[in-house]
Amino acid sequence: MENIYPDNSVILAPLSGFTDIPFRTSARRFGCRYAFTEMIDAGSLVFGTAKTIKFLDRTEDEDWLGVQLVGSDPDILSRAVNILNNHEFSVIDFNMGCPAPKVAKKGEGAMLALRPDDALRVFEAISKNSKYPVSAKIRILDEQDPGPTLEFVRRLANAGARAVTIHGRIRKSFYSGPVFHEIIAEIRGAMNIQIVANGGVMDLKSYDELREKTGCSCVMVARGAMGNPWIFEEIEKRRCVIPSPIELTDEMRKHVLHMADYYGEALAMKIARKIVLDYLKGRGYQRSLKCGVSHMNSINDFETLLSEVRQSHPVI
Ligand SMILES: Cc1cc2nc3c(=O)[nH]c(=O)nc-3n(C[C@H](O)[C@H](O)[C@H](O)COP(=O)(O)O)c2cc1C
């Protein structure tokens, strides 16, 4: 069976509240080729909420884009897939890794993976109806024993999964703590379908470590790309890429003005606050500068903030 991703692919993860068109466009400026929409609630898609429909937007320049669904009802998922079949996507991914309370309380995401029989029924409904290749994104089910995760991946493969992305942390760890590389490595060694490793890639060093320890050639980058689209260039060129203050503020401007275009100024400035904070994070900027971000209500406010960033002297 043909692989979804070429060897050595670096994939931008689905990130709820982040991987919209402006975010992906910023990542693509630095070499990101494989990217996903935010996770899309299948029910909201079927009932056609305007916000959800907007998640399906893609630009003409995006030659590879995956879409990710979350849900737990096979019938709703089939209907959601039928809607997606009328758009253009490279793959449909099914989320069985999200631990967020609003998803968990509906028995979806990582909670669904704890009921493998139900999860498989849902996945089969997606796989049977999709005109695109299908994949799944899961977490490891046990930190000590690869058995349960391997069994789950094997069943997903039998149900038509062409690739499975494995986040090497259990549900209860959310996003912190060690990534259990050896569990991913066991599964990678035992399966013929593509296994994509995920967890803890923040720079070239951690990318190399994840690949080496899991044996996976394809890797998914998530938080490492938030406020740092340069990570794609760093991995591709195999050298540390730290933007100068001018490069940083130029990219922030491109990203946030694109958001203003896409959402309208008022809404964009609200959503952009977390984006701006991510760009400033870990770069040694003073706290007072970051506090100013919460008062950013207009493009003028944003431009003022950018001048302050340029004039300030980060301490690393
Ligand atoms: C803000 C945020 C939003 C996320 N949204 C999604 C999502 O929509 N779908 C998904 O499968 N995973 C989502 N994740 C999980 C990431 O895709 C990834 O699996 C996780 O962050 C581990 O990778 P990392 O250690 O490289 O960040 C999200 C994570 C964060 C921090």
Short mmCIF file of C-alpha atoms and ligand atoms in Angstrom, two decimals:
data_model
loop_
_atom_site.label_atom_id
_atom_site.label_comp_id
_atom_site.label_asym_id
_atom_site.label_seq_id
_atom_site.Cartn_x
_atom_site.Cartn_y
_atom_site.Cartn_z
CA MET A 1 0.00 0.00 0.00
CA GLU A 2 1.29 3.44 -0.90
CA ASN A 3 2.52 5.58 1.97
CA ILE A 4 0.76 8.83 2.76
CA TYR A 5 3.97 10.76 3.42
CA PRO A 6 7.31 10.54 1.63
CA ASP A 7 10.23 9.47 3.85
CA ASN A 8 11.60 12.19 6.13
CA SER A 9 8.41 14.25 6.09
CA VAL A 10 8.04 16.88 8.80
CA ILE A 11 4.33 17.39 9.38
CA LEU A 12 2.63 20.34 11.04
CA ALA A 13 0.20 18.86 13.60
CA PRO A 14 -3.46 19.75 13.84
CA LEU A 15 -3.63 22.38 16.60
CA SER A 16 -7.05 23.44 17.76
CA GLY A 17 -7.33 27.23 17.88
CA PHE A 18 -4.08 27.64 15.92
CA THR A 19 -3.63 25.90 12.57
CA ASP A 20 -5.88 28.17 10.55
CA ILE A 21 -4.88 29.52 7.13
CA PRO A 22 -2.69 32.39 8.46
CA PHE A 23 -0.81 30.01 10.80
CA ARG A 24 -0.25 27.42 8.07
CA THR A 25 0.79 30.10 5.58
CA SER A 26 3.39 31.34 8.03
CA ALA A 27 4.71 27.78 8.54
CA ARG A 28 4.76 27.18 4.79
CA ARG A 29 6.91 30.30 4.26
CA PHE A 30 9.63 28.39 6.12
CA GLY A 31 9.30 25.14 4.24
CA CYS A 32 6.37 23.33 5.87
CA ARG A 33 4.74 21.19 3.20
CA TYR A 34 2.46 18.79 5.13
CA ALA A 35 -0.11 20.48 7.35
CA PHE A 36 -3.49 19.87 8.94
CA THR A 37 -6.57 21.90 9.67
CA GLU A 38 -7.60 22.31 13.28
CA MET A 39 -9.58 19.39 14.66
CA ILE A 40 -13.16 19.60 13.39
CA ASP A 41 -16.08 18.39 15.47
CA ALA A 42 -18.03 16.03 13.20
CA GLY A 43 -21.40 17.03 14.70
CA SER A 44 -20.79 20.75 14.19
CA LEU A 45 -19.76 20.05 10.61
CA VAL A 46 -22.90 18.02 9.91
CA PHE A 47 -25.09 20.72 11.48
CA GLY A 48 -23.22 23.31 9.46
CA THR A 49 -22.09 25.86 12.04
CA ALA A 50 -20.45 28.78 10.24
CA LYS A 51 -17.31 28.65 12.38
CA THR A 52 -16.81 24.97 11.58
CA ILE A 53 -17.36 25.38 7.84
CA LYS A 54 -14.60 28.01 7.88
CA PHE A 55 -12.16 25.38 9.17
CA LEU A 56 -12.43 23.73 5.73
CA ASP A 57 -10.95 26.76 3.93
CA ARG A 58 -7.67 26.27 2.18
CA THR A 59 -5.60 28.51 -0.06
CA GLU A 60 -4.65 27.75 -3.64
CA ASP A 61 -1.01 27.54 -2.58
CA GLU A 62 -1.65 24.66 -0.19
CA ASP A 63 -0.83 21.67 -2.31
CA TRP A 64 -1.01 19.22 0.62
CA LEU A 65 -3.58 19.65 3.39
CA GLY A 66 -5.03 17.07 5.75
CA VAL A 67 -8.30 17.52 7.61
CA GLN A 68 -8.91 16.14 11.08
CA LEU A 69 -12.23 14.99 12.55
CA VAL A 70 -13.22 14.28 16.13
CA GLY A 71 -16.41 12.57 17.28
CA SER A 72 -17.80 9.26 18.50
CA ASP A 73 -21.00 8.51 16.59
CA PRO A 74 -20.40 6.38 13.47
CA ASP A 75 -23.45 7.80 11.70
CA ILE A 76 -22.46 11.43 12.32
CA LEU A 77 -18.89 10.65 11.30
CA SER A 78 -20.08 9.06 8.03
CA ARG A 79 -22.12 12.15 7.27
CA ALA A 80 -19.18 14.41 8.10
CA VAL A 81 -16.98 12.40 5.73
CA ASN A 82 -19.58 12.77 2.97
CA ILE A 83 -19.31 16.54 3.38
CA LEU A 84 -15.51 16.39 3.26
CA ASN A 85 -15.70 14.27 0.11
CA ASN A 86 -17.07 17.36 -1.65
CA HIS A 87 -13.94 19.35 -0.81
CA GLU A 88 -10.28 18.71 -1.62
CA PHE A 89 -8.08 17.17 1.06
CA SER A 90 -5.00 14.97 0.98
CA VAL A 91 -6.04 12.80 3.92
CA ILE A 92 -8.74 12.53 6.59
CA ASP A 93 -7.29 12.00 10.03
CA PHE A 94 -9.33 10.84 13.02
CA ASN A 95 -8.48 12.28 16.42
CA MET A 96 -8.26 9.72 19.21
CA GLY A 97 -5.62 11.54 21.24
CA CYS A 98 -7.21 14.74 22.51
CA PRO A 99 -7.42 14.79 26.34
CA ALA A 100 -9.19 18.20 26.62
CA PRO A 101 -12.13 18.10 29.07
CA LYS A 102 -14.66 19.41 26.54
CA VAL A 103 -13.79 16.49 24.24
CA ALA A 104 -13.30 13.90 27.00
CA LYS A 105 -16.68 14.55 28.57
CA LYS A 106 -18.34 13.44 25.32
CA GLY A 107 -16.27 10.23 25.30
CA GLU A 108 -14.32 11.43 22.26
CA GLY A 109 -10.63 11.92 21.44
CA ALA A 110 -8.36 10.07 23.86
CA MET A 111 -11.38 8.78 25.81
CA LEU A 112 -12.66 6.96 22.73
CA ALA A 113 -9.34 5.13 22.39
CA LEU A 114 -9.99 3.61 25.83
CA ARG A 115 -12.98 1.80 24.26
CA PRO A 116 -11.23 0.17 21.29
CA ASP A 117 -14.33 -1.67 20.00
CA ASP A 118 -16.33 1.57 19.80
CA ALA A 119 -13.33 3.41 18.39
CA LEU A 120 -12.96 0.81 15.65
CA ARG A 121 -16.64 1.05 14.71
CA VAL A 122 -16.27 4.80 14.27
CA PHE A 123 -13.01 4.48 12.38
CA GLU A 124 -14.50 1.92 10.00
CA ALA A 125 -17.37 4.30 9.25
CA ILE A 126 -14.86 6.98 8.28
CA SER A 127 -12.66 4.65 6.30
CA LYS A 128 -15.55 3.08 4.38
CA ASN A 129 -16.98 6.44 3.31
CA SER A 130 -13.86 8.47 2.66
CA LYS A 131 -12.64 9.08 -0.87
CA TYR A 132 -9.31 10.14 0.64
CA PRO A 133 -6.74 8.00 2.45
CA VAL A 134 -7.52 7.83 6.16
CA SER A 135 -5.21 8.00 9.15
CA ALA A 136 -5.53 8.13 12.92
CA LYS A 137 -3.81 10.17 15.60
CA ILE A 138 -3.53 8.46 18.96
CA ARG A 139 -1.58 8.52 22.19
CA ILE A 140 0.23 5.55 23.66
CA LEU A 141 -2.19 3.61 25.86
CA ASP A 142 0.37 2.32 28.37
CA GLU A 143 3.80 3.67 29.30
CA GLN A 144 5.25 0.30 30.34
CA ASP A 145 3.72 -2.14 27.89
CA PRO A 146 3.60 -1.62 24.11
CA GLY A 147 0.97 -4.40 23.84
CA PRO A 148 -2.28 -2.40 24.13
CA THR A 149 -1.12 0.36 21.77
CA LEU A 150 0.21 -2.16 19.26
CA GLU A 151 -3.04 -4.12 19.30
CA PHE A 152 -5.00 -0.91 18.75
CA VAL A 153 -2.79 0.20 15.85
CA ARG A 154 -3.05 -3.26 14.30
CA ARG A 155 -6.84 -3.09 14.40
CA LEU A 156 -6.80 0.44 12.95
CA ALA A 157 -4.62 -0.80 10.10
CA ASN A 158 -7.05 -3.65 9.45
CA ALA A 159 -9.85 -1.09 9.39
CA GLY A 160 -8.09 0.85 6.63
CA ALA A 161 -5.69 3.26 8.38
CA ARG A 162 -2.88 4.07 5.97
CA ALA A 163 -0.89 5.86 8.67
CA VAL A 164 -1.07 6.28 12.43
CA THR A 165 0.51 9.19 14.26
CA ILE A 166 1.50 8.23 17.79
CA HIS A 167 1.97 10.86 20.48
CA GLY A 168 4.28 9.13 22.95
CA ARG A 169 2.48 10.26 26.09
CA ILE A 170 -0.55 8.73 27.80
CA ARG A 171 -3.85 10.63 28.05
CA LYS A 172 -3.31 11.64 31.68
CA SER A 173 0.02 13.32 30.90
CA PHE A 174 -1.63 15.87 28.60
CA TYR A 175 1.40 17.64 27.06
CA SER A 176 4.07 17.30 29.73
CA GLY A 177 6.44 14.64 30.93
CA PRO A 178 8.61 12.26 29.00
CA VAL A 179 7.79 10.90 25.57
CA PHE A 180 7.97 7.10 25.58
CA HIS A 181 10.06 6.60 22.47
CA GLU A 182 10.51 2.88 22.97
CA ILE A 183 6.76 2.22 22.79
CA ILE A 184 6.56 4.04 19.44
CA ALA A 185 9.68 2.16 18.28
CA GLU A 186 8.09 -1.23 19.08
CA ILE A 187 5.01 -0.37 17.06
CA ARG A 188 7.03 1.05 14.20
CA GLY A 189 9.02 -2.20 14.10
CA ALA A 190 5.93 -4.41 14.13
CA MET A 191 3.73 -2.62 11.60
CA ASN A 192 3.82 -2.24 7.83
CA ILE A 193 1.74 0.92 7.69
CA GLN A 194 3.37 4.29 8.17
CA ILE A 195 3.91 5.27 11.80
CA VAL A 196 4.48 8.98 12.42
CA ALA A 197 6.22 9.87 15.68
CA ASN A 198 4.97 12.81 17.73
CA GLY A 199 5.95 14.43 21.00
CA GLY A 200 8.49 16.94 22.21
CA VAL A 201 9.99 18.24 18.96
CA MET A 202 11.07 21.79 19.80
CA ASP A 203 14.21 22.12 17.66
CA LEU A 204 16.62 20.17 15.44
CA LYS A 205 18.12 18.30 18.41
CA SER A 206 14.81 16.98 19.72
CA TYR A 207 13.73 16.17 16.13
CA ASP A 208 16.86 14.04 15.65
CA GLU A 209 16.29 12.38 19.01
CA LEU A 210 12.67 11.46 18.24
CA ARG A 211 13.63 9.99 14.87
CA GLU A 212 16.59 8.11 16.20
CA LYS A 213 14.85 6.63 19.23
CA THR A 214 11.62 5.67 17.46
CA GLY A 215 13.05 4.63 14.10
CA CYS A 216 10.28 6.67 12.43
CA SER A 217 11.33 8.65 9.40
CA CYS A 218 8.26 10.92 9.57
CA VAL A 219 7.69 13.23 12.48
CA MET A 220 4.85 15.52 13.51
CA VAL A 221 5.68 18.90 15.04
CA ALA A 222 3.13 20.61 17.29
CA ARG A 223 4.04 23.09 20.06
CA GLY A 224 7.50 23.48 18.55
CA ALA A 225 5.88 25.35 15.64
CA MET A 226 3.82 27.71 17.81
CA GLY A 227 5.49 31.12 17.53
CA ASN A 228 8.35 29.43 15.72
CA PRO A 229 7.68 28.73 12.03
CA TRP A 230 11.49 28.78 11.64
CA ILE A 231 11.56 25.24 13.05
CA PHE A 232 10.77 23.88 9.56
CA GLU A 233 13.78 25.69 8.10
CA GLU A 234 15.96 24.61 11.03
CA ILE A 235 15.12 20.94 10.46
CA GLU A 236 15.45 21.13 6.68
CA LYS A 237 18.75 23.03 6.68
CA ARG A 238 20.05 21.14 9.71
CA ARG A 239 21.27 24.24 11.51
CA CYS A 240 19.93 26.31 14.37
CA VAL A 241 17.73 29.13 13.03
CA ILE A 242 17.12 32.03 15.41
CA PRO A 243 15.35 35.01 13.83
CA SER A 244 16.81 38.47 14.40
CA PRO A 245 14.44 41.00 16.05
CA ILE A 246 13.71 42.40 12.56
CA GLU A 247 12.98 38.96 11.11
CA LEU A 248 10.82 38.14 14.13
CA THR A 249 8.72 41.29 13.92
CA ASP A 250 8.44 41.05 10.12
CA GLU A 251 7.01 37.55 10.41
CA MET A 252 4.71 38.54 13.26
CA ARG A 253 3.40 41.38 11.10
CA LYS A 254 2.79 39.12 8.08
CA HIS A 255 1.01 36.53 10.22
CA VAL A 256 -1.18 38.93 12.19
CA LEU A 257 -2.09 41.15 9.21
CA HIS A 258 -3.08 37.99 7.35
CA MET A 259 -5.35 37.18 10.31
CA ALA A 260 -6.88 40.66 10.12
CA ASP A 261 -7.59 40.08 6.43
CA TYR A 262 -9.04 36.65 7.08
CA TYR A 263 -11.15 37.30 10.20
CA GLY A 264 -11.64 41.07 10.16
CA GLU A 265 -9.65 43.36 12.44
CA ALA A 266 -11.64 43.12 15.69
CA LEU A 267 -11.87 39.33 15.87
CA ALA A 268 -8.34 38.87 14.55
CA MET A 269 -6.82 41.05 17.26
CA LYS A 270 -8.50 38.95 19.94
CA ILE A 271 -7.31 35.66 18.48
CA ALA A 272 -3.88 37.08 17.69
CA ARG A 273 -3.01 37.80 21.33
CA LYS A 274 -2.02 34.20 22.00
CA ILE A 275 -0.19 34.06 18.66
CA VAL A 276 1.84 37.18 19.52
CA LEU A 277 2.67 35.79 22.98
CA ASP A 278 3.90 32.57 21.37
CA TYR A 279 6.24 34.54 19.10
CA LEU A 280 7.69 36.38 22.11
CA LYS A 281 7.90 33.32 24.37
CA GLY A 282 11.34 32.06 25.31
CA ARG A 283 13.10 34.90 23.48
CA GLY A 284 13.99 36.92 26.58
CA TYR A 285 11.46 39.75 26.23
CA GLN A 286 10.39 41.62 29.36
CA ARG A 287 7.19 40.71 31.11
CA SER A 288 5.81 44.25 30.79
CA LEU A 289 5.97 43.92 27.01
CA LYS A 290 4.01 40.68 27.12
CA CYS A 291 1.43 42.22 29.49
CA GLY A 292 0.73 44.84 26.82
CA VAL A 293 -0.46 42.11 24.47
CA SER A 294 -3.67 41.61 26.44
CA HIS A 295 -4.69 45.19 25.55
CA MET A 296 -4.15 44.73 21.83
CA ASN A 297 -7.46 45.68 20.16
CA SER A 298 -6.49 47.14 16.81
CA ILE A 299 -3.83 46.99 14.12
CA ASN A 300 -2.53 50.30 15.52
CA ASP A 301 -2.06 48.70 18.95
CA PHE A 302 -0.30 45.81 17.27
CA GLU A 303 2.06 48.12 15.33
CA THR A 304 2.89 49.97 18.57
CA LEU A 305 3.71 46.65 20.20
CA LEU A 306 5.95 45.68 17.27
CA SER A 307 7.96 48.93 17.64
CA GLU A 308 8.34 48.22 21.35
CA VAL A 309 9.57 44.72 20.55
CA ARG A 310 12.12 46.14 18.11
CA GLN A 311 13.36 48.70 20.62
CA SER A 312 13.59 46.37 23.57
CA HIS A 313 16.64 44.36 24.43
CA PRO A 314 15.83 40.74 25.07
CA VAL A 315 17.83 39.04 27.79
CA ILE A 316 18.52 35.38 27.12
C1 LIG B 1 -2.91 24.18 21.82
C2 LIG B 1 -2.93 22.75 21.34
C3 LIG B 1 -3.93 22.34 20.47
C4 LIG B 1 -3.96 21.02 20.01
N1 LIG B 1 -4.94 20.65 19.13
C5 LIG B 1 -4.93 19.39 18.62
C6 LIG B 1 -5.88 19.01 17.63
O1 LIG B 1 -6.74 19.79 17.21
N2 LIG B 1 -5.81 17.73 17.16
C7 LIG B 1 -4.86 16.84 17.60
O2 LIG B 1 -4.84 15.69 17.14
N3 LIG B 1 -3.95 17.18 18.51
C8 LIG B 1 -3.95 18.44 19.02
N4 LIG B 1 -2.99 18.80 19.91
C9 LIG B 1 -1.91 17.85 20.24
C10 LIG B 1 -0.72 18.05 19.30
O3 LIG B 1 -1.07 17.83 17.96
C11 LIG B 1 0.44 17.10 19.69
O4 LIG B 1 -0.01 15.78 19.57
C12 LIG B 1 0.94 17.34 21.09
O5 LIG B 1 1.07 18.72 21.37
C13 LIG B 1 2.28 16.63 21.33
O6 LIG B 1 3.26 17.12 20.46
P1 LIG B 1 4.38 18.19 20.96
O7 LIG B 1 4.99 17.62 22.22
O8 LIG B 1 5.33 18.26 19.80
O9 LIG B 1 3.67 19.47 21.23
C14 LIG B 1 -2.97 20.09 20.42
C15 LIG B 1 -1.96 20.52 21.29
C16 LIG B 1 -1.93 21.83 21.75
C17 LIG B 1 -0.82 22.25 22.68
#
